[in-house]
Amino acid sequence: MDINILREYIPLYKDALFLTMKIGWQGILLSLILGLAGAAILHFRIPVLKAITGIYIEIFRNTPLLVQLFFIYFALPKVGIKITAETCGVLGLGLLGGAYMIETIRSGLESIPVIQTESALSLGMTKEQTFIHVILPQAISMSVPGLLANIIFLLKETSVFSTISLMDLMFTAKDLIGMYAKTIECLFLLVVFYLIMLLPVSILGSIVERRMRYGQFGD
Amino acid sequence: MANLGIDVLFKGTNFLRLLQGLWVSVEISLVSVAISILLGLVVGVLMTFNKLWLKAILKIYLEIVRIMPQMVLLFIVYFGTTRVFGWDITAEAAAIFVFSFWGVAEMGDLVRGSIKSIPKIQFESAYALGMDKKQTYFYIILPQTIRRLIPLSINLITRMIKTTSLVMMIGIVEVLKVAQQIIEANRKASPNAAFGVFAVVFLLYFIVCWPISRLAVYLEKRWA
């Protein structure tokens, strides 16, 4: 391994990391919003929207992100919907993640005992107040480990962005290998930069999980 | 708007080629799942043992698989190891190796979770009856574990099939690659082919994965 080559490549990887993180976190934000909205729809059993949410979850959980991205990026322009590669990445990741987040948040909502709702209602709170002030905060804290697992999964999935020609980490590595054939240096940096991106989230995840277990210990 | 390029699929053997491409992905995932389930059972049992060095090694293995995207692992095996060790492996072999490497860790963790969920009294009773460790695992623990495991491993199959779409990146001609070839070949005759063909690919993946994941949900509800 050649140190000089590493030094030369690091700035390129750094740019790629920023792009990957930018798209990744925007996509994750979108997926959290979709997840909350979808979970609320399923929780309140809103007639038509409930069916749509169900279909949405099944479609996006049962197809690969790569195929979803290809469809959004290459197929939709043919029917007049043109979007940039970056928006496509955010949209694809957000839609995929949303389907997973809904399930996670919903199982959090289901784990809250009915007595919580009943008590809140008998205290004179409205249905909306009960949901926002009593049920949701508990449900979110219950589903934090699951949400973090989803976030790690989504950050890993960003590696397919290179296929729609976004200059992410994977794209940079592939490009540099193709041009200069310094395979080992390129792959080494690729691993290092994915670690920089994912290790903190992973460590956070295991800390949170341990704390949650500690919290349940008294039960 | 009139021509969305679905007609391209009925030219020549195009649709058949797409299905063959899909089979390539499914085949790779089935082989990997088979390896993952077999080795995963062993690794999962090892994970429950109370040996510090064993625990440490397996923990590191699991974390590597958890953190590294499968695409990175594919690149390391297909481009990296061939370079370092100078051997020659086919893309299919690299793909099966990576997906098994990933699957064994995932499956191992599922097995570990299922074994942990079996009450301690089952172990104690078996020991009290004079069974040794091997017998306890073989006759008492594993049969109970497997029932809990089946829905989870079915889920792993769909995840595997979805992830195998990545093998296109190391040059395996699977369904997405075939789709691209068909679109390229018909660029002049049918400029909108991308819509029709990718929509069909989307649908094909859904048709393959949906029934499997429904089955997993059904079994999970029934056997839980």
Short mmCIF file of C-alpha atoms in Angstrom, two decimals:
data_model
loop_
_atom_site.label_atom_id
_atom_site.label_comp_id
_atom_site.label_asym_id
_atom_site.label_seq_id
_atom_site.Cartn_x
_atom_site.Cartn_y
_atom_site.Cartn_z
CA MET A 1 0.00 0.00 0.00
CA ASP A 2 1.31 3.41 -0.99
CA ILE A 3 0.88 6.23 1.52
CA ASN A 4 1.27 8.95 -1.11
CA ILE A 5 -1.55 7.54 -3.16
CA LEU A 6 -3.74 7.39 -0.08
CA ARG A 7 -2.99 11.02 0.65
CA GLU A 8 -3.82 11.95 -2.89
CA TYR A 9 -7.15 10.13 -2.88
CA ILE A 10 -8.43 11.18 0.54
CA PRO A 11 -9.89 14.55 -0.61
CA LEU A 12 -11.84 12.79 -3.37
CA TYR A 13 -13.28 10.35 -0.87
CA LYS A 14 -14.07 13.18 1.51
CA ASP A 15 -16.22 14.92 -1.11
CA ALA A 16 -17.92 11.63 -1.86
CA LEU A 17 -18.57 11.08 1.84
CA PHE A 18 -20.23 14.49 2.14
CA LEU A 19 -22.47 13.78 -0.84
CA THR A 20 -23.39 10.33 0.47
CA MET A 21 -24.15 11.74 3.92
CA LYS A 22 -26.17 14.61 2.48
CA ILE A 23 -28.38 12.39 0.38
CA GLY A 24 -28.46 9.72 3.06
CA TRP A 25 -29.66 11.99 5.83
CA GLN A 26 -32.17 13.80 3.63
CA GLY A 27 -33.56 10.43 2.60
CA ILE A 28 -33.68 9.29 6.23
CA LEU A 29 -35.50 12.47 7.24
CA LEU A 30 -38.05 11.86 4.48
CA SER A 31 -38.44 8.25 5.57
CA LEU A 32 -39.05 9.31 9.19
CA ILE A 33 -41.75 11.76 8.10
CA LEU A 34 -43.38 9.10 5.92
CA GLY A 35 -43.01 6.61 8.76
CA LEU A 36 -44.77 8.86 11.29
CA ALA A 37 -47.55 9.75 8.86
CA GLY A 38 -48.07 6.14 7.79
CA ALA A 39 -48.01 4.81 11.35
CA ALA A 40 -50.57 7.44 12.42
CA ILE A 41 -52.80 6.48 9.47
CA LEU A 42 -52.65 2.80 10.39
CA HIS A 43 -53.14 3.60 14.09
CA PHE A 44 -56.31 5.63 13.50
CA ARG A 45 -57.54 3.23 10.78
CA ILE A 46 -58.38 6.07 8.38
CA PRO A 47 -60.46 4.29 5.71
CA VAL A 48 -58.99 4.93 2.22
CA LEU A 49 -55.52 6.05 3.31
CA LYS A 50 -55.08 2.87 5.30
CA ALA A 51 -55.40 0.72 2.18
CA ILE A 52 -53.01 2.97 0.24
CA THR A 53 -50.45 2.79 3.06
CA GLY A 54 -50.74 -0.98 3.12
CA ILE A 55 -50.11 -1.26 -0.62
CA TYR A 56 -47.22 1.21 -0.38
CA ILE A 57 -45.54 -0.85 2.34
CA GLU A 58 -45.90 -4.11 0.42
CA ILE A 59 -44.57 -2.64 -2.82
CA PHE A 60 -41.51 -0.98 -1.33
CA ARG A 61 -40.61 -3.76 1.07
CA ASN A 62 -40.69 -6.38 -1.64
CA THR A 63 -38.54 -4.75 -4.32
CA PRO A 64 -34.82 -3.87 -4.20
CA LEU A 65 -33.75 -0.23 -3.91
CA LEU A 66 -31.70 -0.63 -7.07
CA VAL A 67 -34.81 -1.47 -9.09
CA GLN A 68 -36.75 1.36 -7.45
CA LEU A 69 -34.00 3.84 -8.32
CA PHE A 70 -33.80 2.60 -11.92
CA PHE A 71 -37.55 3.00 -12.23
CA ILE A 72 -37.55 6.52 -10.80
CA TYR A 73 -34.45 7.66 -12.66
CA PHE A 74 -34.75 5.98 -16.07
CA ALA A 75 -38.42 5.09 -16.48
CA LEU A 76 -40.33 8.05 -15.06
CA PRO A 77 -38.73 10.62 -17.43
CA LYS A 78 -40.36 8.71 -20.30
CA VAL A 79 -43.77 9.68 -18.99
CA GLY A 80 -42.73 13.28 -18.43
CA ILE A 81 -41.54 13.21 -14.80
CA LYS A 82 -37.93 14.45 -14.87
CA ILE A 83 -35.89 14.65 -11.71
CA THR A 84 -32.21 15.11 -10.96
CA ALA A 85 -30.08 12.21 -9.79
CA GLU A 86 -29.79 13.74 -6.33
CA THR A 87 -33.53 14.16 -5.83
CA CYS A 88 -33.98 10.67 -7.19
CA GLY A 89 -31.59 9.32 -4.54
CA VAL A 90 -33.36 11.14 -1.72
CA LEU A 91 -36.76 10.10 -3.02
CA GLY A 92 -35.78 6.46 -3.52
CA LEU A 93 -34.15 6.14 -0.12
CA GLY A 94 -37.00 8.01 1.58
CA LEU A 95 -39.70 5.85 0.00
CA LEU A 96 -37.87 2.61 0.76
CA GLY A 97 -37.10 3.73 4.31
CA GLY A 98 -40.63 4.98 4.89
CA ALA A 99 -42.02 1.49 4.34
CA TYR A 100 -39.67 0.13 7.03
CA MET A 101 -40.14 3.05 9.44
CA ILE A 102 -43.95 2.69 9.36
CA GLU A 103 -43.69 -0.91 10.52
CA THR A 104 -41.22 -0.02 13.28
CA ILE A 105 -43.19 2.94 14.62
CA ARG A 106 -46.44 1.01 14.37
CA SER A 107 -45.10 -1.86 16.43
CA GLY A 108 -44.01 0.77 18.96
CA LEU A 109 -47.55 2.18 18.99
CA GLU A 110 -49.02 -1.30 19.43
CA SER A 111 -46.78 -2.01 22.40
CA ILE A 112 -48.36 0.81 24.44
CA PRO A 113 -51.01 -0.66 26.75
CA VAL A 114 -54.64 0.31 26.02
CA ILE A 115 -54.96 1.60 29.59
CA GLN A 116 -52.78 4.57 28.62
CA THR A 117 -55.30 5.65 25.99
CA GLU A 118 -58.24 5.00 28.29
CA SER A 119 -56.71 6.97 31.16
CA ALA A 120 -55.91 9.92 28.91
CA LEU A 121 -59.42 9.91 27.44
CA SER A 122 -61.02 9.70 30.87
CA LEU A 123 -58.97 12.70 31.95
CA GLY A 124 -60.83 14.62 29.28
CA MET A 125 -58.14 14.73 26.62
CA THR A 126 -59.26 14.63 23.03
CA LYS A 127 -58.24 11.81 20.72
CA GLU A 128 -55.57 13.98 19.07
CA GLN A 129 -54.17 15.18 22.40
CA THR A 130 -53.98 11.62 23.64
CA PHE A 131 -52.08 10.54 20.57
CA ILE A 132 -49.64 13.45 20.49
CA HIS A 133 -48.96 13.91 24.20
CA VAL A 134 -49.39 10.44 25.66
CA ILE A 135 -49.09 7.63 23.12
CA LEU A 136 -46.61 8.95 20.57
CA PRO A 137 -43.77 9.94 22.97
CA GLN A 138 -43.85 6.51 24.59
CA ALA A 139 -44.12 4.72 21.26
CA ILE A 140 -41.17 6.62 19.81
CA SER A 141 -38.94 5.83 22.75
CA MET A 142 -39.97 2.17 22.48
CA SER A 143 -39.07 2.07 18.80
CA VAL A 144 -35.73 3.92 19.00
CA PRO A 145 -33.57 0.76 18.69
CA GLY A 146 -35.60 -0.34 15.67
CA LEU A 147 -35.37 3.11 14.12
CA LEU A 148 -31.58 3.16 14.55
CA ALA A 149 -31.34 -0.28 12.95
CA ASN A 150 -33.35 1.07 10.03
CA ILE A 151 -31.06 4.10 9.78
CA ILE A 152 -27.98 1.88 9.57
CA PHE A 153 -29.73 -0.24 6.94
CA LEU A 154 -30.58 2.88 4.90
CA LEU A 155 -27.07 4.33 5.16
CA LYS A 156 -25.75 1.01 3.87
CA GLU A 157 -28.23 1.06 1.03
CA THR A 158 -26.80 4.37 -0.17
CA SER A 159 -24.06 2.31 -1.80
CA VAL A 160 -26.33 1.68 -4.79
CA PHE A 161 -26.50 5.38 -5.65
CA SER A 162 -23.47 4.99 -7.88
CA THR A 163 -25.69 3.22 -10.41
CA ILE A 164 -27.60 6.42 -11.16
CA SER A 165 -24.27 8.24 -11.56
CA LEU A 166 -24.18 10.03 -8.23
CA MET A 167 -20.58 10.59 -7.16
CA ASP A 168 -20.87 8.72 -3.90
CA LEU A 169 -18.19 6.60 -2.16
CA MET A 170 -18.85 3.54 -4.29
CA PHE A 171 -18.73 5.57 -7.49
CA THR A 172 -15.46 7.22 -6.50
CA ALA A 173 -13.84 3.89 -5.67
CA LYS A 174 -15.02 2.29 -8.91
CA ASP A 175 -13.94 5.29 -10.93
CA LEU A 176 -10.45 5.45 -9.39
CA ILE A 177 -9.92 1.70 -9.78
CA GLY A 178 -10.96 2.00 -13.40
CA MET A 179 -8.56 4.88 -14.06
CA TYR A 180 -5.42 4.08 -12.07
CA ALA A 181 -5.85 0.42 -11.09
CA LYS A 182 -4.69 1.08 -7.51
CA THR A 183 -7.23 -1.48 -6.37
CA ILE A 184 -5.97 -2.12 -2.87
CA GLU A 185 -5.59 1.53 -1.86
CA CYS A 186 -9.01 2.37 -3.28
CA LEU A 187 -10.77 -0.48 -1.52
CA PHE A 188 -8.95 0.27 1.74
CA LEU A 189 -10.13 3.87 1.68
CA LEU A 190 -13.63 2.74 0.75
CA VAL A 191 -13.81 0.57 3.86
CA VAL A 192 -12.34 3.30 6.06
CA PHE A 193 -14.82 5.91 4.86
CA TYR A 194 -17.82 3.60 5.26
CA LEU A 195 -16.59 2.94 8.80
CA ILE A 196 -16.41 6.69 9.46
CA MET A 197 -19.99 7.00 8.30
CA LEU A 198 -21.52 3.94 9.95
CA LEU A 199 -19.53 3.17 13.08
CA PRO A 200 -20.86 6.11 15.16
CA VAL A 201 -24.47 5.20 14.36
CA SER A 202 -23.79 1.56 15.11
CA ILE A 203 -22.16 2.36 18.47
CA LEU A 204 -25.03 4.69 19.33
CA GLY A 205 -27.41 1.87 18.47
CA SER A 206 -25.81 -0.60 20.85
CA ILE A 207 -25.65 1.98 23.67
CA VAL A 208 -29.34 2.79 23.25
CA GLU A 209 -30.25 -0.87 23.13
CA ARG A 210 -28.37 -1.56 26.34
CA ARG A 211 -30.07 1.37 28.06
CA MET A 212 -33.47 0.22 26.89
CA ARG A 213 -32.82 -3.23 28.31
CA TYR A 214 -31.69 -1.63 31.55
CA GLY A 215 -34.96 0.29 31.63
CA GLN A 216 -36.99 -2.87 31.22
CA PHE A 217 -35.03 -4.71 33.87
CA GLY A 218 -37.37 -3.77 36.72
CA ASP A 219 -40.47 -5.16 35.02
CA MET B 1 -47.63 8.90 -24.24
CA ALA B 2 -49.16 6.30 -26.52
CA ASN B 3 -46.16 4.03 -26.70
CA LEU B 4 -44.76 3.08 -23.33
CA GLY B 5 -42.55 0.36 -24.72
CA ILE B 6 -44.27 -2.68 -23.30
CA ASP B 7 -44.40 -4.07 -26.86
CA VAL B 8 -40.59 -4.37 -26.85
CA LEU B 9 -40.91 -7.29 -24.47
CA PHE B 10 -42.88 -9.32 -26.98
CA LYS B 11 -40.27 -8.96 -29.70
CA GLY B 12 -38.23 -12.09 -30.21
CA THR B 13 -37.28 -13.80 -26.96
CA ASN B 14 -37.01 -10.64 -24.90
CA PHE B 15 -39.41 -11.63 -22.16
CA LEU B 16 -37.86 -15.06 -21.86
CA ARG B 17 -34.44 -13.43 -21.52
CA LEU B 18 -35.73 -11.24 -18.68
CA LEU B 19 -37.05 -14.30 -16.88
CA GLN B 20 -33.73 -16.07 -17.37
CA GLY B 21 -32.02 -13.02 -15.90
CA LEU B 22 -34.33 -13.14 -12.91
CA TRP B 23 -33.54 -16.82 -12.48
CA VAL B 24 -29.82 -15.97 -12.24
CA SER B 25 -30.55 -13.73 -9.23
CA VAL B 26 -32.91 -16.24 -7.66
CA GLU B 27 -30.43 -19.07 -8.19
CA ILE B 28 -27.58 -17.15 -6.53
CA SER B 29 -29.81 -16.28 -3.60
CA LEU B 30 -31.13 -19.82 -3.17
CA VAL B 31 -27.62 -21.30 -3.08
CA SER B 32 -26.51 -18.59 -0.63
CA VAL B 33 -29.57 -19.10 1.56
CA ALA B 34 -28.96 -22.85 1.69
CA ILE B 35 -25.35 -22.28 2.77
CA SER B 36 -26.41 -19.57 5.22
CA ILE B 37 -29.01 -21.73 6.92
CA LEU B 38 -26.70 -24.71 7.35
CA LEU B 39 -23.64 -22.79 8.55
CA GLY B 40 -25.84 -20.25 10.36
CA LEU B 41 -27.20 -22.96 12.62
CA VAL B 42 -23.65 -23.91 13.61
CA VAL B 43 -22.53 -20.30 14.09
CA GLY B 44 -25.68 -19.51 16.05
CA VAL B 45 -25.07 -22.37 18.45
CA LEU B 46 -21.44 -21.27 18.82
CA MET B 47 -22.64 -17.77 19.67
CA THR B 48 -24.46 -19.07 22.74
CA PHE B 49 -21.34 -20.71 24.19
CA ASN B 50 -19.64 -18.97 27.07
CA LYS B 51 -16.10 -18.83 25.71
CA LEU B 52 -14.67 -15.35 25.71
CA TRP B 53 -12.42 -15.67 22.65
CA LEU B 54 -15.15 -17.38 20.65
CA LYS B 55 -17.61 -14.64 21.59
CA ALA B 56 -15.14 -11.93 20.62
CA ILE B 57 -14.41 -13.43 17.21
CA LEU B 58 -18.08 -13.96 16.38
CA LYS B 59 -18.97 -10.49 17.62
CA ILE B 60 -16.38 -8.91 15.33
CA TYR B 61 -17.59 -11.04 12.42
CA LEU B 62 -21.19 -9.98 13.02
CA GLU B 63 -20.25 -6.32 13.32
CA ILE B 64 -18.27 -6.38 10.06
CA VAL B 65 -21.26 -7.81 8.23
CA ARG B 66 -23.62 -5.37 9.94
CA ILE B 67 -21.59 -2.30 9.07
CA MET B 68 -20.15 -2.96 5.62
CA PRO B 69 -22.57 -2.57 2.72
CA GLN B 70 -22.84 -5.79 0.70
CA MET B 71 -21.67 -3.89 -2.35
CA VAL B 72 -18.37 -3.05 -0.63
CA LEU B 73 -17.90 -6.70 0.33
CA LEU B 74 -18.60 -7.72 -3.26
CA PHE B 75 -15.95 -5.31 -4.51
CA ILE B 76 -13.43 -6.46 -1.94
CA VAL B 77 -13.87 -10.11 -2.85
CA TYR B 78 -14.20 -9.69 -6.59
CA PHE B 79 -11.61 -6.97 -7.20
CA GLY B 80 -9.55 -6.88 -4.00
CA THR B 81 -8.78 -10.48 -3.11
CA THR B 82 -8.19 -11.46 -6.73
CA ARG B 83 -5.56 -8.76 -6.82
CA VAL B 84 -3.89 -9.56 -3.52
CA PHE B 85 -3.86 -13.34 -3.76
CA GLY B 86 -3.72 -13.56 -7.52
CA TRP B 87 -6.48 -16.13 -7.81
CA ASP B 88 -9.17 -16.19 -10.37
CA ILE B 89 -12.77 -16.50 -9.31
CA THR B 90 -15.91 -16.10 -11.35
CA ALA B 91 -18.29 -13.30 -10.49
CA GLU B 92 -20.93 -15.88 -9.52
CA ALA B 93 -18.57 -17.54 -7.04
CA ALA B 94 -17.68 -14.15 -5.55
CA ALA B 95 -21.37 -13.28 -5.24
CA ILE B 96 -22.26 -16.58 -3.60
CA PHE B 97 -19.32 -16.22 -1.21
CA VAL B 98 -20.28 -12.67 -0.17
CA PHE B 99 -23.98 -13.39 0.24
CA SER B 100 -23.22 -16.52 2.24
CA PHE B 101 -20.74 -14.59 4.40
CA TRP B 102 -23.49 -12.08 5.06
CA GLY B 103 -26.25 -14.66 5.41
CA VAL B 104 -24.37 -16.87 7.85
CA ALA B 105 -23.88 -13.93 10.22
CA GLU B 106 -27.52 -12.83 9.96
CA MET B 107 -28.78 -16.38 10.33
CA GLY B 108 -26.39 -17.02 13.20
CA ASP B 109 -27.77 -14.01 15.04
CA LEU B 110 -31.34 -15.20 14.43
CA VAL B 111 -30.44 -18.67 15.73
CA ARG B 112 -28.75 -17.15 18.78
CA GLY B 113 -31.86 -15.04 19.47
CA SER B 114 -34.14 -18.06 19.14
CA ILE B 115 -31.99 -20.23 21.39
CA LYS B 116 -31.86 -17.44 24.00
CA SER B 117 -35.65 -17.22 23.89
CA ILE B 118 -35.94 -20.86 24.98
CA PRO B 119 -36.48 -21.00 28.75
CA LYS B 120 -33.47 -22.03 30.81
CA ILE B 121 -35.50 -24.76 32.43
CA GLN B 122 -35.37 -26.74 29.18
CA PHE B 123 -31.58 -26.95 29.47
CA GLU B 124 -31.68 -27.74 33.16
CA SER B 125 -34.28 -30.47 32.76
CA ALA B 126 -32.30 -32.09 29.98
CA TYR B 127 -29.10 -32.05 32.06
CA ALA B 128 -31.01 -33.38 35.05
CA LEU B 129 -32.14 -36.31 32.90
CA GLY B 130 -28.49 -37.09 32.30
CA MET B 131 -28.18 -35.83 28.74
CA ASP B 132 -24.86 -34.36 27.74
CA LYS B 133 -24.45 -31.02 26.01
CA LYS B 134 -24.56 -32.47 22.50
CA GLN B 135 -27.70 -34.46 23.18
CA THR B 136 -29.40 -31.50 24.84
CA TYR B 137 -28.83 -29.28 21.85
CA PHE B 138 -29.68 -31.94 19.32
CA TYR B 139 -32.83 -33.42 20.82
CA ILE B 140 -34.23 -30.63 23.00
CA ILE B 141 -33.10 -27.17 22.01
CA LEU B 142 -32.70 -27.24 18.22
CA PRO B 143 -36.12 -28.78 17.43
CA GLN B 144 -37.80 -26.00 19.39
CA THR B 145 -35.53 -23.36 17.90
CA ILE B 146 -36.19 -24.41 14.32
CA ARG B 147 -39.92 -23.84 14.63
CA ARG B 148 -39.31 -20.25 15.71
CA LEU B 149 -36.66 -19.88 13.05
CA ILE B 150 -38.61 -20.90 9.96
CA PRO B 151 -40.53 -17.61 9.48
CA LEU B 152 -37.34 -15.62 10.12
CA SER B 153 -35.32 -17.61 7.60
CA ILE B 154 -38.05 -17.22 4.99
CA ASN B 155 -37.68 -13.48 5.51
CA LEU B 156 -33.96 -13.88 4.91
CA ILE B 157 -34.74 -15.43 1.50
CA THR B 158 -36.61 -12.33 0.32
CA ARG B 159 -33.87 -10.08 1.64
CA MET B 160 -31.34 -12.21 -0.19
CA ILE B 161 -33.26 -12.06 -3.48
CA LYS B 162 -33.55 -8.28 -3.16
CA THR B 163 -29.86 -7.87 -2.38
CA THR B 164 -28.73 -10.06 -5.27
CA SER B 165 -29.79 -7.26 -7.63
CA LEU B 166 -26.37 -5.80 -6.71
CA VAL B 167 -24.48 -8.53 -8.57
CA MET B 168 -25.05 -6.53 -11.73
CA MET B 169 -22.27 -4.27 -10.45
CA ILE B 170 -19.64 -7.01 -10.74
CA GLY B 171 -20.69 -7.92 -14.26
CA ILE B 172 -23.16 -10.74 -13.79
CA VAL B 173 -25.89 -10.61 -16.42
CA GLU B 174 -29.06 -10.72 -14.35
CA VAL B 175 -32.49 -9.26 -14.85
CA LEU B 176 -31.53 -5.56 -14.60
CA LYS B 177 -28.61 -6.00 -16.97
CA VAL B 178 -30.81 -7.84 -19.47
CA ALA B 179 -33.36 -5.03 -19.11
CA GLN B 180 -30.68 -2.47 -19.94
CA GLN B 181 -29.53 -4.52 -22.94
CA ILE B 182 -33.09 -4.75 -24.28
CA ILE B 183 -33.59 -1.01 -23.84
CA GLU B 184 -30.29 -0.23 -25.56
CA ALA B 185 -31.05 -2.56 -28.47
CA ASN B 186 -34.42 -0.92 -29.09
CA ARG B 187 -33.33 2.67 -28.54
CA LYS B 188 -34.25 3.72 -32.11
CA ALA B 189 -37.38 1.65 -32.63
CA SER B 190 -38.92 2.30 -29.25
CA PRO B 191 -37.41 5.25 -27.36
CA ASN B 192 -39.78 4.85 -24.43
CA ALA B 193 -38.83 1.24 -23.80
CA ALA B 194 -37.17 2.20 -20.49
CA PHE B 195 -40.56 2.75 -18.91
CA GLY B 196 -42.16 -0.50 -19.97
CA VAL B 197 -39.15 -2.68 -19.34
CA PHE B 198 -38.21 -1.28 -15.93
CA ALA B 199 -41.86 -1.36 -14.86
CA VAL B 200 -41.94 -5.06 -15.75
CA VAL B 201 -38.69 -5.70 -13.84
CA PHE B 202 -40.17 -3.89 -10.83
CA LEU B 203 -43.25 -6.09 -11.09
CA LEU B 204 -41.21 -9.29 -11.52
CA TYR B 205 -39.29 -8.66 -8.29
CA PHE B 206 -42.56 -7.94 -6.52
CA ILE B 207 -44.17 -11.13 -7.86
CA VAL B 208 -41.22 -13.18 -6.61
CA CYS B 209 -40.79 -11.58 -3.18
CA TRP B 210 -44.36 -10.79 -2.16
CA PRO B 211 -45.71 -14.34 -1.79
CA ILE B 212 -42.59 -15.37 0.14
CA SER B 213 -42.88 -12.50 2.61
CA ARG B 214 -46.63 -13.15 3.03
CA LEU B 215 -45.81 -16.75 3.86
CA ALA B 216 -43.32 -15.57 6.49
CA VAL B 217 -45.92 -13.27 8.08
CA TYR B 218 -48.50 -16.08 8.05
CA LEU B 219 -46.16 -18.59 9.70
CA GLU B 220 -45.00 -16.03 12.25
CA LYS B 221 -48.59 -15.37 13.33
CA ARG B 222 -49.43 -19.06 13.41
CA TRP B 223 -46.41 -20.37 15.22
CA ALA B 224 -45.60 -17.47 17.50
#
